[in-house]
C-alpha positions as a printed Julia matrix, in Angstrom:
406×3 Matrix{Float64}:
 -102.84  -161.89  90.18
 -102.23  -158.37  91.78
 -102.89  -155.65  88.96
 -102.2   -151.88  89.34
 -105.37  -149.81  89.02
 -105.4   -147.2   86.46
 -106.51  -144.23  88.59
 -103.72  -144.77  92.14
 -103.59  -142.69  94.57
  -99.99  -140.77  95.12
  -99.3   -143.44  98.07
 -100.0   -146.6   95.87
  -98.64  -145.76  92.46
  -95.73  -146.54  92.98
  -96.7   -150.14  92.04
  -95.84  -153.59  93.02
  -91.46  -154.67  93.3
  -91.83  -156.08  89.23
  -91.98  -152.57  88.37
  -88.59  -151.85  89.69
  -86.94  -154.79  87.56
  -88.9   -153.93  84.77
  -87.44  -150.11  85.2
  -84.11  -151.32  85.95
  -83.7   -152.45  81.9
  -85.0   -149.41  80.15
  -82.96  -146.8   82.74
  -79.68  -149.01  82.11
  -81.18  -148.74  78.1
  -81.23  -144.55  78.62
  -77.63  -144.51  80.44
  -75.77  -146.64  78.34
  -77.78  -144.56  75.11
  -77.2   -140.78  76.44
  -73.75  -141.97  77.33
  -73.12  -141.34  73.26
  -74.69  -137.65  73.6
  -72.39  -136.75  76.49
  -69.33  -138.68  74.46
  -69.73  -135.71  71.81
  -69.08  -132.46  73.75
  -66.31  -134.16  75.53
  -64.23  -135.76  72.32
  -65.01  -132.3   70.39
  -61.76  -130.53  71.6
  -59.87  -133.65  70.83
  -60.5   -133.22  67.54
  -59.04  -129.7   67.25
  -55.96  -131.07  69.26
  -55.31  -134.05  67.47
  -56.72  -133.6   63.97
  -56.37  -130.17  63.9
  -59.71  -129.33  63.18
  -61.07  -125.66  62.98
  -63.08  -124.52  65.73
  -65.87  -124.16  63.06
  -65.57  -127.72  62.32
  -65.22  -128.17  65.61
  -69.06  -126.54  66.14
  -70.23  -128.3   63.17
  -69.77  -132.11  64.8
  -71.5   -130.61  67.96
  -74.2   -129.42  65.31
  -74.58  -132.23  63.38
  -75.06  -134.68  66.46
  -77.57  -132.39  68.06
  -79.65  -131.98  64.81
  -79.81  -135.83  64.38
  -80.62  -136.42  68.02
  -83.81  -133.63  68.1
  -85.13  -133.16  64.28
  -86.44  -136.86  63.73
  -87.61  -137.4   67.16
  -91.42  -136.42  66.55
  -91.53  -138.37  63.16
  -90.13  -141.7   64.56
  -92.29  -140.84  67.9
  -95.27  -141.22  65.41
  -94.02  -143.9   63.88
  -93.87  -145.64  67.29
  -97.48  -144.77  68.46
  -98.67  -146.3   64.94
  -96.64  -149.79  65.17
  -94.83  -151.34  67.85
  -91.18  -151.23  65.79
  -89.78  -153.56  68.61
  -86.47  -153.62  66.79
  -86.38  -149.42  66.61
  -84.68  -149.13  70.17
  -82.44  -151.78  70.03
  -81.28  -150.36  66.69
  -81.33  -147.11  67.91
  -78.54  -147.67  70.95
  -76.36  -149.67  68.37
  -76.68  -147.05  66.03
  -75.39  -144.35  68.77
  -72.73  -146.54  69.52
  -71.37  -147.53  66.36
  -71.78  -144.06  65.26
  -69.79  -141.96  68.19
  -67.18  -145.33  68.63
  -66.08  -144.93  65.24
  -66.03  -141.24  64.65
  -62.58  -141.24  65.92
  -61.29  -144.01  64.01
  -62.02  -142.13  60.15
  -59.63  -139.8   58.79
  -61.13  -137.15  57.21
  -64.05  -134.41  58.61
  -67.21  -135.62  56.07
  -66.92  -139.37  57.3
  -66.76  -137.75  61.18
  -69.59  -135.54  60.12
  -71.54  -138.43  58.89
  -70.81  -140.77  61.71
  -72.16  -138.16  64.98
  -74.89  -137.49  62.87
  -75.6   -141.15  62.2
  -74.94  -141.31  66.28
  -76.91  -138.71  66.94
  -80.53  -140.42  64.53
  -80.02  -143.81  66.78
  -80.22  -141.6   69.86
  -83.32  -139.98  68.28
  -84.44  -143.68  67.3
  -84.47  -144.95  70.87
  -86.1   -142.06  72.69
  -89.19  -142.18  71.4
  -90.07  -146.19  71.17
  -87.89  -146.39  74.58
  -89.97  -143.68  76.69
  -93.35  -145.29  75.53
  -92.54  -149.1   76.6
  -90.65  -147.13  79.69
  -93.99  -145.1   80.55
  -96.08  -148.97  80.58
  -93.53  -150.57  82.4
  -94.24  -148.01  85.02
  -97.73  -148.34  85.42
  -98.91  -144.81  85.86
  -95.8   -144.16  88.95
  -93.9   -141.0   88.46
  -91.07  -142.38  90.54
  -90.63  -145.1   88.46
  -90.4   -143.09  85.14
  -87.78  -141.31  87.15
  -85.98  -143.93  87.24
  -85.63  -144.01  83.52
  -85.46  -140.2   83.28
  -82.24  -140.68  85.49
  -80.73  -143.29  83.71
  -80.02  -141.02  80.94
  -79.08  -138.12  83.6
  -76.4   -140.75  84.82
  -74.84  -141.89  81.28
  -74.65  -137.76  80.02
  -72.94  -137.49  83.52
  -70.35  -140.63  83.17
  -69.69  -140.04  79.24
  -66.6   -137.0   80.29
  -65.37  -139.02  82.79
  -64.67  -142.16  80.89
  -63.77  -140.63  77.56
  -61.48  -137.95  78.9
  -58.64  -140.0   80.26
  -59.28  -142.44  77.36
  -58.29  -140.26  74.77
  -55.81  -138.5   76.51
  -54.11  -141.77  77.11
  -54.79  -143.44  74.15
  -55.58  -140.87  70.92
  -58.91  -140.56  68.97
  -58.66  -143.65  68.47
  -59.62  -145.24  71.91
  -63.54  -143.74  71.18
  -63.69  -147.82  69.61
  -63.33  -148.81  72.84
  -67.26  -147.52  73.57
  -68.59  -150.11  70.63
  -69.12  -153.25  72.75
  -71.98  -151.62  75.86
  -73.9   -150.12  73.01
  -74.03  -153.39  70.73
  -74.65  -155.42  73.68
  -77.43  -153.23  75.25
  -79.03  -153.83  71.85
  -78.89  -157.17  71.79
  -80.52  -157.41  75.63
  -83.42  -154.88  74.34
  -83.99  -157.63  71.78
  -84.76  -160.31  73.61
  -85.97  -158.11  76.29
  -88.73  -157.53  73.47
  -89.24  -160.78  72.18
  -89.93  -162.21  75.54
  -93.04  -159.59  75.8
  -96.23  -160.3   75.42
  -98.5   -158.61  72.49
 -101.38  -159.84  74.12
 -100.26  -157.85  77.43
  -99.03  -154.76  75.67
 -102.57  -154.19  73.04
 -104.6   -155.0   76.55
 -101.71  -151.94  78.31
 -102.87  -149.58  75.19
 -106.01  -147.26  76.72
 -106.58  -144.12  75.3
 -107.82  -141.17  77.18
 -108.89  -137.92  75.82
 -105.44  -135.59  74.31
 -104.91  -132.8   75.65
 -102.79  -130.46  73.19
 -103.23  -127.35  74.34
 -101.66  -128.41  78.0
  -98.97  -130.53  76.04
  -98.31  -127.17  74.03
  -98.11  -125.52  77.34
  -96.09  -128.0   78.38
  -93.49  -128.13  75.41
  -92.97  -124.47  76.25
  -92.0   -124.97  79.96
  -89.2   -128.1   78.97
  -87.86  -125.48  76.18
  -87.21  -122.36  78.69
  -85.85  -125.22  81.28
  -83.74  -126.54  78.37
  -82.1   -123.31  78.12
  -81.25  -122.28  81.49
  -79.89  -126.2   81.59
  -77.95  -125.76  78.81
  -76.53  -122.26  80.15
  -75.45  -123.6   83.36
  -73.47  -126.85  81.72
  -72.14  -124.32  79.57
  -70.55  -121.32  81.39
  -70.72  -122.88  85.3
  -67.2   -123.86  84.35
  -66.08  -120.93  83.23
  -68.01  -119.07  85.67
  -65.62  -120.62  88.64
  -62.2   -120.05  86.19
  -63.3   -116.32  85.16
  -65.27  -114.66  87.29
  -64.48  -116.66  91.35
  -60.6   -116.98  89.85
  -60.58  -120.68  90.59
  -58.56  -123.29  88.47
  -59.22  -125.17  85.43
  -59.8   -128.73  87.48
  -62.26  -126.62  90.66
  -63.99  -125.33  87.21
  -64.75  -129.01  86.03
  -65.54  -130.01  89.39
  -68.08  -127.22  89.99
  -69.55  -128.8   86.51
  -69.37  -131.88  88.31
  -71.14  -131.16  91.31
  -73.99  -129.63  89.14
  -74.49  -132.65  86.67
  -74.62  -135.18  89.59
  -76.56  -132.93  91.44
  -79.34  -132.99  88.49
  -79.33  -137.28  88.66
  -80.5   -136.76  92.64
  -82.72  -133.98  91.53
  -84.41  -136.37  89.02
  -85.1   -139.22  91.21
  -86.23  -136.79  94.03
  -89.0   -135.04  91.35
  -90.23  -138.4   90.66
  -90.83  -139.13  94.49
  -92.66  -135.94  95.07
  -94.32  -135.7   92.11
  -96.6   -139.73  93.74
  -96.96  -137.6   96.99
  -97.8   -133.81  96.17
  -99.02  -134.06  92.56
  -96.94  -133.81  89.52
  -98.23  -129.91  88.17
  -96.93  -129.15  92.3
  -94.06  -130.99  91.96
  -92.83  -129.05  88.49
  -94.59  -125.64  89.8
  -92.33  -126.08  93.31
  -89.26  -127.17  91.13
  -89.41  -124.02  88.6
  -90.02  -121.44  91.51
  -87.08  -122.93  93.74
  -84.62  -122.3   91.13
  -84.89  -118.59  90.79
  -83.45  -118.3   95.02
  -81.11  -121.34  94.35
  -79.25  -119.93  91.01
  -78.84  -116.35  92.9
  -77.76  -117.75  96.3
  -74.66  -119.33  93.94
  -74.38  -116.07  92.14
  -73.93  -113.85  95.2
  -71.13  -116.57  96.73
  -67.56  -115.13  96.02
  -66.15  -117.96  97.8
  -64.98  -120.92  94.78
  -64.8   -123.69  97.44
  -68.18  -122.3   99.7
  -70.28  -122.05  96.09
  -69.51  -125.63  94.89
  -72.49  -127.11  97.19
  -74.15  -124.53  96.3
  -73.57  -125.57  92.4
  -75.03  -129.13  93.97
  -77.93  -127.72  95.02
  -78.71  -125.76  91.65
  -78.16  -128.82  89.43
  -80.4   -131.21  92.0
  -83.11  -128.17  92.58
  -83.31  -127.19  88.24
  -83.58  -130.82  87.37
  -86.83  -131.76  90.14
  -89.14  -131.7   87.0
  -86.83  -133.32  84.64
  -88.95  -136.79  85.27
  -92.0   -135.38  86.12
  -92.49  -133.45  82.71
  -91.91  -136.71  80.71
  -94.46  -138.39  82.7
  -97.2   -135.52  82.45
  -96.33  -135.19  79.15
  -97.79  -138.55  78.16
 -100.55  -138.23  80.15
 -101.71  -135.02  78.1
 -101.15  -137.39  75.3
 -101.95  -140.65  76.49
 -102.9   -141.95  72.66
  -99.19  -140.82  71.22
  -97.07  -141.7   74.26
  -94.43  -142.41  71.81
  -94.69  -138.79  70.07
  -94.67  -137.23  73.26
  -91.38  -138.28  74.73
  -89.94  -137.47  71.76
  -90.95  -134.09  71.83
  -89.85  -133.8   75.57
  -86.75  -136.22  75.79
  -85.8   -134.66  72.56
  -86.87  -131.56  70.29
  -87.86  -129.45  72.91
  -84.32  -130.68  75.57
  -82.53  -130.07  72.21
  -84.4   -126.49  71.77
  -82.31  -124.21  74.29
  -79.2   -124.51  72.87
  -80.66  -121.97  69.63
  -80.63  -119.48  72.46
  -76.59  -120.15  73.41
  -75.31  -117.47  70.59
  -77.23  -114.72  72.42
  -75.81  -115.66  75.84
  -72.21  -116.31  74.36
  -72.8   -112.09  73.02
  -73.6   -110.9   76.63
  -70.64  -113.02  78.09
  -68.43  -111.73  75.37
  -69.65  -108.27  76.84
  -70.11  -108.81  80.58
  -68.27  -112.57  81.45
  -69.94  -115.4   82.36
  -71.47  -114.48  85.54
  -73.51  -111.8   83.02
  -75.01  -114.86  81.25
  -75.7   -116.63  84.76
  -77.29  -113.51  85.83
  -79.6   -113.75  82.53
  -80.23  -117.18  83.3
  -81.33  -116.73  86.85
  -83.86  -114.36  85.82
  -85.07  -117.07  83.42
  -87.44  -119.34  85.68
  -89.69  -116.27  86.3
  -90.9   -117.55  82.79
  -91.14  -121.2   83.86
  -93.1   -120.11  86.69
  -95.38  -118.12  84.28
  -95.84  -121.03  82.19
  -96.06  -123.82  84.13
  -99.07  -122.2   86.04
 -100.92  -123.09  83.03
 -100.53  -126.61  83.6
 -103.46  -129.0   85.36
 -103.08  -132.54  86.33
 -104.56  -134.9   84.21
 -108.46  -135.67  85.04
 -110.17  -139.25  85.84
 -111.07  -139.56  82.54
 -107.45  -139.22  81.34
 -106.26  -142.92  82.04
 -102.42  -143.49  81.58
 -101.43  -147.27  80.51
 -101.09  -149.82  83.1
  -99.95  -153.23  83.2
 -102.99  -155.32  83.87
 -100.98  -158.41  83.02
  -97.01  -159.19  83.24
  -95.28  -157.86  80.11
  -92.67  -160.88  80.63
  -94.32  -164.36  79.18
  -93.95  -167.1   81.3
């Protein structure tokens, strides 16, 4: 039976076809999961238009599903390293499901408060357990965790476009409608899990040597990248509507461009990242966004800067992927800790620094917080030279034998 060596060369890790329809489950787990954290932002101003709720109250739902998403992410990420929890993912989707589907079906603000916040714990749930089976399904290939890595990119990217008309068409109520995907992706994680092999997965389990100081390292890199993410989804909008006098719909398209340009950029990091080296790959990634984000600032043309919008959203996302991936590897014992430091407290970390860029927008418009914001990767760059690829004696989990029982 043809195994995948622990130690591949950038040429043969991307491993053998099984990989792919292995991958294909958990990034179809992490679209139709995120899908709930992109639902949030986008039914927020419905609920100031149709329940008339404050734009405090307003902040608070956005607050309460972010804090439930990020804050438990390391303790259930521990939990997952310790015991398998083969039920924690499948819960976790539901959870988000149930949790955003119903938050427009309640009357009053508490019982919407509770429900994105319970929405927001099962998208914390599934990260962790989700990015640890993920990482041994892929055998040690980069481009195969970016597959997963972009099936979350993908359902964030979807959620506006779905919900939007929904609600517009049908009232708060229509959020039900996005119950069934999540309760049904559960139930095909289930038996996804129960078909797996124990044997397989404790004989998958190989610990290397941690590596904290680089994951520390590391954790600091995905927070400044958080926040120039966040920045850009935030005022890239209003950037086109304020400051390039373009309309309302141009503004949502330059958004557009800039989220689907960050599912290409994913997939691409991964790709690199089996050829060049993954510390390259994020190094490269973090350096090309400082010319990228100031070649869109210095276009005064609103239909000549939306590729250019593309190009920042595929260029600033290159080591979305990569930094789960090396993340795990500086950890290799708490896989499960480690993506839910990266795929969650530390993605969840640059929107503390959004009040400070809302103040210089307030003073200068939005193309004053983009300038900020472009001067922002000089600190990636800083930190991410810091980072080494893992050593030989750093082995990442591999499947030695098929996860799927016969």
């Amino acid at each position: 039976m043809t195994t995948i060596q622990e130690t591949s060369t950038p040429r043969e890790a991307g491993g053998p076809p099984g990989h792919w329809r292995r991958m294909r489950i958990w990034a179809g787990a992490h679209a139709v999961d995120d899908f709930y954290q992109g639902l949030v932002p986008a039914a927020v101003p419905y609920f100031v238009l149709q329940r008339d709720f404050s734009y405090v109250q307003a902040s608070g739902l956005a607050l309460a599903a972010t804090l439930g998403s990020a804050l438990p992410q390391v303790p259930i990420g521990l939990l997952a390293d310790r015991f398998r929890l083969r039920w924690m993912s499948p819960l976790g989707v539901s959870l988000a499901g149930i949790g955003a589907g119903m938050s427009g079906m309640v009357p009053s603000y508490p019982l919407v408060f509770a429900l994105l916040l319970m929405a927001g714990v099962g998208v914390a749930m599934f990260h962790p357990p989700a990015g640890r089976d993920a990482r041994r399904a892929a055998g040690g290939s980069a481009t195969a965790m970016s597959y997963f890595a972009a099936g979350g990119s993908v359902g964030f990217f979807v959620a506006p476009a779905l919900i939007t008309p929904a609600l517009d068409n049908l009232g708060m109520s229509a959020t039900a409608l996005f119950i069934p995907p999540a309760v049904l992706m559960g139930f095909v994680l289930l038996r996804h899990h129960n078909r797996t092999s124990d044997t397989a997965v404790k004989k998958a389990q190989r610990h290397g040597k941690d590596r904290p100081g680089r994951f520390a390292a590391l954790t600091a890199v995905e927070i400044v990248r958080s926040t120039i993410s966040t920045g850009l989804n935030t005022f890239i909008s209003l950037y086109w509507i304020r400051h390039l006098e373009a309309s309302s719909g141009l503004g949502g398209l330059a958004l557009t461009l800039e989220l689907g340009g960050g599912v290409a950029g994913t997939l691409l990091g991964g790709r690199l990242a089996d050829r060049i080296g993954m510390v390259r790959t994020v190094q490269i990634g973090n350096a090309a966004m400082l010319p990228a984000l100031w070649l869109m600032l210095i276009c005064d043309d609103k239909y000549v800067a939306l590729p250019l919008a593309l190009l920042v959203g595929l260029i600033s996302n290159i080591p979305f992927a990569v930094l789960i991936k090396l993340g795990q590897d500086y950890l290799p014992s708490r896989p499960g800790t480690a993506a839910g430091v990266t795929l969650g407290l530390a993605m969840s970390a640059g929107g503390l620094f959004m009040p400070l860029l809302g103040i210089i927008a307030t003073h200068y418009g939005p193309r004053g917080a983009l300038a900020v914001l472009a001067t922002v990767p000089v600190l990636a760059m800083l930190l991410s030279a810091l980072l080494r690829e893992p050593v030989q004696d750093e082995p990442v989990p591999a499947e030695s034998t098929p996860l799927t029982a016969p």
